[in-house]
Coordinates of C-alpha atoms and ligand atoms in Angstrom, one line a residue:
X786 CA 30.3 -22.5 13.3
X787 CA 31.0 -19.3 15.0
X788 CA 31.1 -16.5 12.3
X789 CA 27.5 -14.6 11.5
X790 CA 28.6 -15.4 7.7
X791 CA 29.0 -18.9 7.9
X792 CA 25.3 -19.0 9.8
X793 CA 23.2 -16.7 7.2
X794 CA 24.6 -19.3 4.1
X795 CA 22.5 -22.0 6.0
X796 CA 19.6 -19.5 4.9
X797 CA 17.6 -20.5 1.3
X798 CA 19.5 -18.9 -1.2
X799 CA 15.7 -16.9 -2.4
X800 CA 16.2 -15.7 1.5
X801 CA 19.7 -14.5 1.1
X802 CA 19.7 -12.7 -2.0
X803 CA 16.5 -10.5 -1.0
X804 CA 16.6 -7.1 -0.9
X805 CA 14.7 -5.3 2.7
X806 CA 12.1 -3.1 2.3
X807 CA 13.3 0.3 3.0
X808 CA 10.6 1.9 5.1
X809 CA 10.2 5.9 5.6
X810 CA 12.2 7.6 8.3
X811 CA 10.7 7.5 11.8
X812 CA 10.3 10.8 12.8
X813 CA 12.0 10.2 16.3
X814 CA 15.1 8.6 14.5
X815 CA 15.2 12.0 12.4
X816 CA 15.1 13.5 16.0
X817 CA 17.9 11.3 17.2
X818 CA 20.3 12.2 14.4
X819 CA 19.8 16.0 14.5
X820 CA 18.5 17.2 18.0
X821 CA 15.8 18.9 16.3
X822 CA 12.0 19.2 16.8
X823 CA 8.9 20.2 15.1
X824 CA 9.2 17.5 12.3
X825 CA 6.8 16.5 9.6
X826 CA 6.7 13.4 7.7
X827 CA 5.3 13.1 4.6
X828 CA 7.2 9.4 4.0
X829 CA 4.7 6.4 4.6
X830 CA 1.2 7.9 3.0
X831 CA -0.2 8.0 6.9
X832 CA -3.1 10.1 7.4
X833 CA -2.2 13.5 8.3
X834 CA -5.4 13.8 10.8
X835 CA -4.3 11.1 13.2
X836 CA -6.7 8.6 14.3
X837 CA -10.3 9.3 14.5
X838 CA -12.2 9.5 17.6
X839 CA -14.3 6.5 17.1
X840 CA -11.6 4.6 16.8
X841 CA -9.3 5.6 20.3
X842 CA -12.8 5.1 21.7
X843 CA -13.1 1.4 20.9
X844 CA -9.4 1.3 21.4
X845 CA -9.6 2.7 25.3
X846 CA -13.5 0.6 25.7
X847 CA -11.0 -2.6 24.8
X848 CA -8.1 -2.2 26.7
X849 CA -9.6 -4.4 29.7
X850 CA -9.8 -7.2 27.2
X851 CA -5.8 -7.3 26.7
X852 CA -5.1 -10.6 28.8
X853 CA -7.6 -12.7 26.7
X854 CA -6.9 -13.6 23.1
X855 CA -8.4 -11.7 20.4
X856 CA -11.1 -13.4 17.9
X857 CA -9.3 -15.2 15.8
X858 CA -11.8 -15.3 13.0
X859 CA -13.0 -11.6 13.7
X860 CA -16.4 -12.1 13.6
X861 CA -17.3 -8.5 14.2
X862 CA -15.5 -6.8 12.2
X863 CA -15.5 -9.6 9.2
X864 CA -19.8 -8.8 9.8
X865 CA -19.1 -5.2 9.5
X866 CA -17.5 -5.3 6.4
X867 CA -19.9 -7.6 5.1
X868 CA -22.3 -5.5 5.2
X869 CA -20.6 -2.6 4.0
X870 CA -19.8 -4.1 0.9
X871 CA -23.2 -6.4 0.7
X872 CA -20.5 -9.3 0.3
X873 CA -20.7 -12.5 3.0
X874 CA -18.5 -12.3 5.6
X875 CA -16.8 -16.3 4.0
X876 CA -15.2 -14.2 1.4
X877 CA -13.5 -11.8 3.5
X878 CA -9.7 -12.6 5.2
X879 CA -8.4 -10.5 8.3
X880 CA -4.2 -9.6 7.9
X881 CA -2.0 -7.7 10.0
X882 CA -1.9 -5.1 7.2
X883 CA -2.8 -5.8 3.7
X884 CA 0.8 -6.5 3.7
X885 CA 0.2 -10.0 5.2
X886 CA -2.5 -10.6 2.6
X887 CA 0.1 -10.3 0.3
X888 CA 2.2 -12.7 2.1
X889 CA -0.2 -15.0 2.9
X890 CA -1.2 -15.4 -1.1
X891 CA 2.3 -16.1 -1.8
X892 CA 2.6 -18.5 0.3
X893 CA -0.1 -20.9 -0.5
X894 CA 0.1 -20.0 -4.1
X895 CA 3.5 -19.3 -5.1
X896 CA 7.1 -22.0 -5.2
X897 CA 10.0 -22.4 -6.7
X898 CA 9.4 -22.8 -10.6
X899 CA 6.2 -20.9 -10.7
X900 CA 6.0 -17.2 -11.6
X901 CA 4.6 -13.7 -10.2
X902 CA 3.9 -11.0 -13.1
X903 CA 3.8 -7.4 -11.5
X904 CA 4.8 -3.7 -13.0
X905 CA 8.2 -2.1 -13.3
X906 CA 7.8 1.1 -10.2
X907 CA 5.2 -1.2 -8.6
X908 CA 4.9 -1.5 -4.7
X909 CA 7.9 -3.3 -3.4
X910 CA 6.2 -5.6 -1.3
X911 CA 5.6 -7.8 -4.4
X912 CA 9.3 -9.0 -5.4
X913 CA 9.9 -9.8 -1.2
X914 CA 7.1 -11.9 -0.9
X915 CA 7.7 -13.7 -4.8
X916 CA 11.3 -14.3 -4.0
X917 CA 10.7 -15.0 -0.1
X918 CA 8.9 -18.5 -1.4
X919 CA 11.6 -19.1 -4.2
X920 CA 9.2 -18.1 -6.8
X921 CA 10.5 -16.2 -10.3
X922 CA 9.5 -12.3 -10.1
X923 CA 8.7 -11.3 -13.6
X924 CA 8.7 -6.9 -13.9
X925 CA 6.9 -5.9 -16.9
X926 CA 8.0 -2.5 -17.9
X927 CA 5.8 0.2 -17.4
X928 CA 3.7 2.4 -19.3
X929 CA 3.8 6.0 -18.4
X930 CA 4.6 5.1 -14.9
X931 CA 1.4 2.9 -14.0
X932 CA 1.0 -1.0 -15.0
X933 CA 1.0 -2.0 -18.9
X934 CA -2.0 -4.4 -18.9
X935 CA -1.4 -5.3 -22.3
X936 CA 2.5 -6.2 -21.6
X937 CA 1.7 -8.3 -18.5
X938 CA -1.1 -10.3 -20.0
X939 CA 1.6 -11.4 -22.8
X940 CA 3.6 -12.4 -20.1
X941 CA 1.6 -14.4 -18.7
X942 CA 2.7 -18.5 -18.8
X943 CA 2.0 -21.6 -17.4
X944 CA 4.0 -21.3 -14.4
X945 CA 2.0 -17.8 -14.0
X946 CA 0.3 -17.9 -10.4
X947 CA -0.3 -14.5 -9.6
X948 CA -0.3 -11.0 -10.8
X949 CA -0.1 -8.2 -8.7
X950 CA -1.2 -5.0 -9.5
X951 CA -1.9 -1.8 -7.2
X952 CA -4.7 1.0 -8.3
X953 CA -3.9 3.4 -8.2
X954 CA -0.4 2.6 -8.0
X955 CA 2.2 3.2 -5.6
X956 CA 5.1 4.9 -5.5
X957 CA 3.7 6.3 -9.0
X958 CA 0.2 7.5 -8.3
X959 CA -1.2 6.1 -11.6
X960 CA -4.7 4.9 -11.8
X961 CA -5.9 1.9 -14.5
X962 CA -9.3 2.5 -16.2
X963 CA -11.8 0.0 -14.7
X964 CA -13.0 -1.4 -18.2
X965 CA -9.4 -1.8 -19.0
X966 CA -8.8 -3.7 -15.8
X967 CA -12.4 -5.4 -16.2
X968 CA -11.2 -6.8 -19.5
X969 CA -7.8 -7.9 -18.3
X970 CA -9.2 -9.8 -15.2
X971 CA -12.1 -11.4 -17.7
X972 CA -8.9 -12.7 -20.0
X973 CA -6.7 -14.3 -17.1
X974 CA -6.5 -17.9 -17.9
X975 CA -8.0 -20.3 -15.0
X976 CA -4.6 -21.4 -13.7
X977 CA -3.2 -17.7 -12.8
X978 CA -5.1 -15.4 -9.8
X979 CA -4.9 -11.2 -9.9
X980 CA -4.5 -10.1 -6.8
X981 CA -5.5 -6.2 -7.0
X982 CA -4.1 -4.0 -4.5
X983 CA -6.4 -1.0 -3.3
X984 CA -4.9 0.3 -0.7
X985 CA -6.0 3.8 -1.6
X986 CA -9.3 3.6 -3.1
X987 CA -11.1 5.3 -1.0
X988 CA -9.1 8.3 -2.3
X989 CA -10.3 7.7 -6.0
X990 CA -14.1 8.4 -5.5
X991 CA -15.7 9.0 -8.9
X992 CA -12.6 8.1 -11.1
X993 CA -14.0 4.7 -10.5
X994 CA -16.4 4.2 -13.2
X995 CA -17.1 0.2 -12.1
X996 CA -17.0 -1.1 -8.4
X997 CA -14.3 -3.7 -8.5
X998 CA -16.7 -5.6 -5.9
X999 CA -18.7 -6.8 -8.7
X1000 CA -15.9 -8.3 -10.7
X1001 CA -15.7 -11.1 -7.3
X1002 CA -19.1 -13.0 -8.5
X1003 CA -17.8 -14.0 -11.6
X1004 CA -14.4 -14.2 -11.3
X1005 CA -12.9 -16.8 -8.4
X1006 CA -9.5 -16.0 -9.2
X1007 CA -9.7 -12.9 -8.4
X1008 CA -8.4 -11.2 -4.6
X1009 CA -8.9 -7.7 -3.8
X1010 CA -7.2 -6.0 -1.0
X1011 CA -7.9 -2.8 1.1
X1012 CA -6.4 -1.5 4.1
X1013 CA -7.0 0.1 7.2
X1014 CA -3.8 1.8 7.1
X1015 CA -4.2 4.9 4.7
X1016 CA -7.5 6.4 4.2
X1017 CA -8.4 5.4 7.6
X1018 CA -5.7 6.5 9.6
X1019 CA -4.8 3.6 11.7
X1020 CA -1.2 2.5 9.8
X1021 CA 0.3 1.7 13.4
X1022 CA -2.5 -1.0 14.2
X1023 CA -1.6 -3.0 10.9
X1024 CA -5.1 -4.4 9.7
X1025 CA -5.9 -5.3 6.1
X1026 CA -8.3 -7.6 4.9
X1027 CA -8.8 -9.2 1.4
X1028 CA -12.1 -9.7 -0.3
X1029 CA -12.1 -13.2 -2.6
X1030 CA -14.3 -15.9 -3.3
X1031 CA -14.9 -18.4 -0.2
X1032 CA -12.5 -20.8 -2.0
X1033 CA -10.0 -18.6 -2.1
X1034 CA -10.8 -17.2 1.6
X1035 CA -10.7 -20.4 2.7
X1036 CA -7.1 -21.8 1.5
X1037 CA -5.8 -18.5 2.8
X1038 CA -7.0 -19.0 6.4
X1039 CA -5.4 -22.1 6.2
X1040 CA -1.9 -20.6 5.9
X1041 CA -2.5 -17.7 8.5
X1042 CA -1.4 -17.4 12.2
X1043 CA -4.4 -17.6 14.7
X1044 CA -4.5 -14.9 16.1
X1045 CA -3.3 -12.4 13.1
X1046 CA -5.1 -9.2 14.3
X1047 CA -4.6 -8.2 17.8
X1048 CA -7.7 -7.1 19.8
X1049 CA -7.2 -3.6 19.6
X1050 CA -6.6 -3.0 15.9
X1051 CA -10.5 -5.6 15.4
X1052 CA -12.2 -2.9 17.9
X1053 CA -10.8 0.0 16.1
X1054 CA -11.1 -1.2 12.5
X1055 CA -14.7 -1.9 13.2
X1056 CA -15.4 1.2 15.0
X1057 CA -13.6 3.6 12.0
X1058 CA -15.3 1.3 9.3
X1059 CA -18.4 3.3 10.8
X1060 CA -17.0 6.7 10.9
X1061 CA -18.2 8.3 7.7
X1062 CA -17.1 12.0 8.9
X1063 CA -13.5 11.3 9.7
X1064 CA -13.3 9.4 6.3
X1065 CA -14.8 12.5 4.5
X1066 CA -12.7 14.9 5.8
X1067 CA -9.7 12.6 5.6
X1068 CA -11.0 13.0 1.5
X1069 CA -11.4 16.5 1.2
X1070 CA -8.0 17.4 3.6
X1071 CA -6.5 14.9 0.4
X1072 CA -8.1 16.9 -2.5
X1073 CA -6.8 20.5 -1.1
X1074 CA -3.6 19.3 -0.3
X1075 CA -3.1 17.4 -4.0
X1076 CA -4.4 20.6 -5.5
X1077 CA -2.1 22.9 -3.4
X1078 CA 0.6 20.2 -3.9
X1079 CA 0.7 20.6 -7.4
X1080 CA 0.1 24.4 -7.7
X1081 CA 3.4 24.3 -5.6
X1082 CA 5.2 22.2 -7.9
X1083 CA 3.7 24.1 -11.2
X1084 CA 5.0 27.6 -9.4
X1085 CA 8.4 25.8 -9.1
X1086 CA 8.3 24.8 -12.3
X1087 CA 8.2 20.8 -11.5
X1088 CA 6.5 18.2 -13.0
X1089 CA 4.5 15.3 -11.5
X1090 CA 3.0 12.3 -11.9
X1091 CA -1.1 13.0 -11.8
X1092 CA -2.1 10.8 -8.7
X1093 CA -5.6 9.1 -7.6
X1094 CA -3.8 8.3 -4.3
X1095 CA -2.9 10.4 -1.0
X1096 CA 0.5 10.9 -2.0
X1097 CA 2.5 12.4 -5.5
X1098 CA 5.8 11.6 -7.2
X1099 CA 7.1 15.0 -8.3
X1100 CA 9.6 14.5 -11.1
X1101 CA 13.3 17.0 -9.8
X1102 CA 14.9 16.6 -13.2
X1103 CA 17.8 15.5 -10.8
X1104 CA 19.1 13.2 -8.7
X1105 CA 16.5 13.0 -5.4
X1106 CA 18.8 11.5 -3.2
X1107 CA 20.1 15.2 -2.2
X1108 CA 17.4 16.9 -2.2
X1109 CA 15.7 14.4 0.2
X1110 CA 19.1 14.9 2.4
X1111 CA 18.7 18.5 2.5
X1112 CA 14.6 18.5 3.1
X1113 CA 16.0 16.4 6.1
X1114 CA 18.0 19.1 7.3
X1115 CA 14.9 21.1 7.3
X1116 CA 12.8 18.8 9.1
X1117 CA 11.1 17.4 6.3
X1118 CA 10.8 13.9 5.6
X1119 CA 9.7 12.5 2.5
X1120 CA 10.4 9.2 0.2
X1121 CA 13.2 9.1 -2.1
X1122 CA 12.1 6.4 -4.9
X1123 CA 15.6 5.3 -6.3
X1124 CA 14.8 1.6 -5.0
X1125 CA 11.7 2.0 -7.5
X1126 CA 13.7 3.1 -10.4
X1127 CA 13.2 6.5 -9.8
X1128 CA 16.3 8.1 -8.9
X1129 CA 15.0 11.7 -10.2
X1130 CA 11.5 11.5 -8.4
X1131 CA 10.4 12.3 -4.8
X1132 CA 7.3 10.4 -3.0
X1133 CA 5.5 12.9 -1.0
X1134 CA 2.6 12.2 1.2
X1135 CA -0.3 15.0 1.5
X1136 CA -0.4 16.5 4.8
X1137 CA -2.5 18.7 6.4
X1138 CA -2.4 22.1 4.9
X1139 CA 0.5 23.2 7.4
X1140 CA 2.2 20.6 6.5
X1141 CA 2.4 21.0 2.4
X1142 CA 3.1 24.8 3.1
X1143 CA 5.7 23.6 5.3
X1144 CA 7.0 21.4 2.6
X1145 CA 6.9 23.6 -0.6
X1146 CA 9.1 25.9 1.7
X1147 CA 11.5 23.6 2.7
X1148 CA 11.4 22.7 -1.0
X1149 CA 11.8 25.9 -2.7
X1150 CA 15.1 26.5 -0.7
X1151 CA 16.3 23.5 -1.3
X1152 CA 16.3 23.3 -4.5
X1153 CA 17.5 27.1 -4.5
X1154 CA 20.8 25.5 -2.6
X1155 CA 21.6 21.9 -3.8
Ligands
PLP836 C1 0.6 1.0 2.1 C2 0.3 -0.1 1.0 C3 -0.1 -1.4 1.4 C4 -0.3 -1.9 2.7 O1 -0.2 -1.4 3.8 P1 -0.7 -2.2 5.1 O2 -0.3 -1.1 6.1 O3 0.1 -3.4 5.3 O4 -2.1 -2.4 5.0 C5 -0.3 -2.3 0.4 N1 -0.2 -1.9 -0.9 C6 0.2 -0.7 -1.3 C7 0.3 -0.4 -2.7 C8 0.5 0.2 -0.3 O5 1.0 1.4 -0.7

């Protein structure tokens, strides 16, 4: 055996025929390739702030901990968000990023012959983990860009294990009405779990007319997962968690590695959970720069997808995959969405005021050019 072709067929055919997630574009590897400085990126839906200072504190008051193993059951900050979200801390499952949560469900819930129902433009985390276990992805066209409730639901079988849905969703921005999602979760038959995905829901405020919290008394099938990554600003630590019933809590710790969440990332997760300012500006730096955003785009005569999230798919009317070339060139990085079936849209991430200045620029003369 001694070609690297002959070695990968050994791999599960599910493996093989994956397709990697395409992340953004580091800002140093933009740096690499054109010797230039000064770079924004707008790419990953990062918090344009940078961490908050409750959080590097914890960070620098743990360091001395680094040669002992973290907590593996992260009693501290598993307590904190208990009692942020009045729930007990058994229903509440540490990952290194919501990402693993995601991974972790798969795992002990999806296999080969059973199915995963999610939405066509949903995140693209959901087909890698579905096909990474051999289970069959089912994509349920969508309805003006967000998740058809009605569509999945009649997709739904008896090999259905999971459906994933994001709200608001990304790369699309689109938001579900809580009584709609109420209702759908109510009507999932016993045998199939809804993981729901809100990654960015501390950026919806008052859009919310129900707290999705209260669906998890009555519904044991259902997983909710939220992330320390977005609204609070701490993407490079990875930390996620999902909120469940104990049952499901439990099977889900059974599939996890020990130590998950590295010391660092528990200190600072607990210590931003507590930092009420940095979240409230991180909001109202969000609104400004989604209104400013889309007076841009209106001046430029664009359209966009309305978004609940940090973020906004602005619809070019042509192929993105230029334009995102040539906002490189400039220095600006943003998230071309072909691999979500949206070869004519642009992701972009709200910065700090600078920053979307910077952007509409960059944008203006690009699309003045290409
Ligand atoms: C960013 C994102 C996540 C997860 O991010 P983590 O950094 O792994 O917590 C999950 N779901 C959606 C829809 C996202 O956009």
């Amino acid at each position: 055996m001694n070609t690297t072709d002959s070695v990968s067929s050994l791999a599960l055919d599910c493996v093989r025929q994956l397709v990697p997630y395409v992340p953004g574009k580091p800002i140093e590897e933009l740096e690499r390739e054109l010797g230039i400085s000064n770079i924004i990126k707008l790419a990953s839906n990062e918090n344009p702030l940078g961490p908050g200072k409750k959080a590097l504190a914890a960070i620098q008051s743990a360091l001395p901990l680094l040669t002992l193993y973290p907590d593996g059951n992260g009693f501290n900050l598993k307590s904190a968000l208990a009692k942020k979200y009045s729930l007990h801390t058994d229903q509440i499952t540490l990952g290194n990023g919501s990402n693993e949560l995601l991974e972790l469900v798969a795992r002990a819930f999806l296999a080969p012959g059973l199915e995963a129902i999610f939405s066509e433009h949903a995140f693209a985390v959901y087909p890698i983990v579905t096909q990474a276990v051999g289970a069959t992805p089912i994509v349920v066209p969508a309805l003006n860009y967000g998740n058809d409730l009605e569509a999945m639901a009649a997709w739904i079988t008896a090999k259905t294990r999971v459906v994933f849905i994001a709200n608001p969703n990304n790369p699309t921005g689109t938001l579900l009405r809580q009584t709609d999602l109420d209702k759908f979760i109510a009507g999932l038959p016993s045998h199939c779990l809804c993981l729901l995905d809100e990654a960015y829901f501390e950026f919806v405020g008052s859009q919310a007319e129900i707290n999705s919290l209260d669906w998890l008394k009555i519904h044991p099938n259902l997983i909710i997962t939220r992330t320390f990554s977005k609204a609070y600003g701490l993407a490079g630590l990875r930390m996620g968690y999902s909120l469940s019933s104990p049952e499901i809590a439990d099977i889900l710790n059974r599939v996890r590695q020990p130590f998950n969440n590295n010391s660092l990332a528990l200190a600072a997760a607990e210590a931003a959970l507590s930092d009420d300012e940095y979240l409230q500006q991180t909001i109202a730096v969000n609104n400004q720069g989604m209104s400013d955003l889309t007076a841009g785009f209106e001046s430029l005569g664009l359209e966009w997808i309305p978004s609940a999230g940090n973020f906004i798919a602005v619809d070019l009317k042509r192929p993105g995959q230029p334009v995102y070339e040539a906002l490189l060139r400039l220095g600006v990085i943003v998230r071309p969405i072909a691999n979500y079936g949206m070869p004519n849209h642009l992701r972009i991430s709200i910065g700090t005021q600078a920053e979307n200045q910077f952007f509409l620029k960059a944008l203006e003369k690009t699309l003045a050019n290409v």
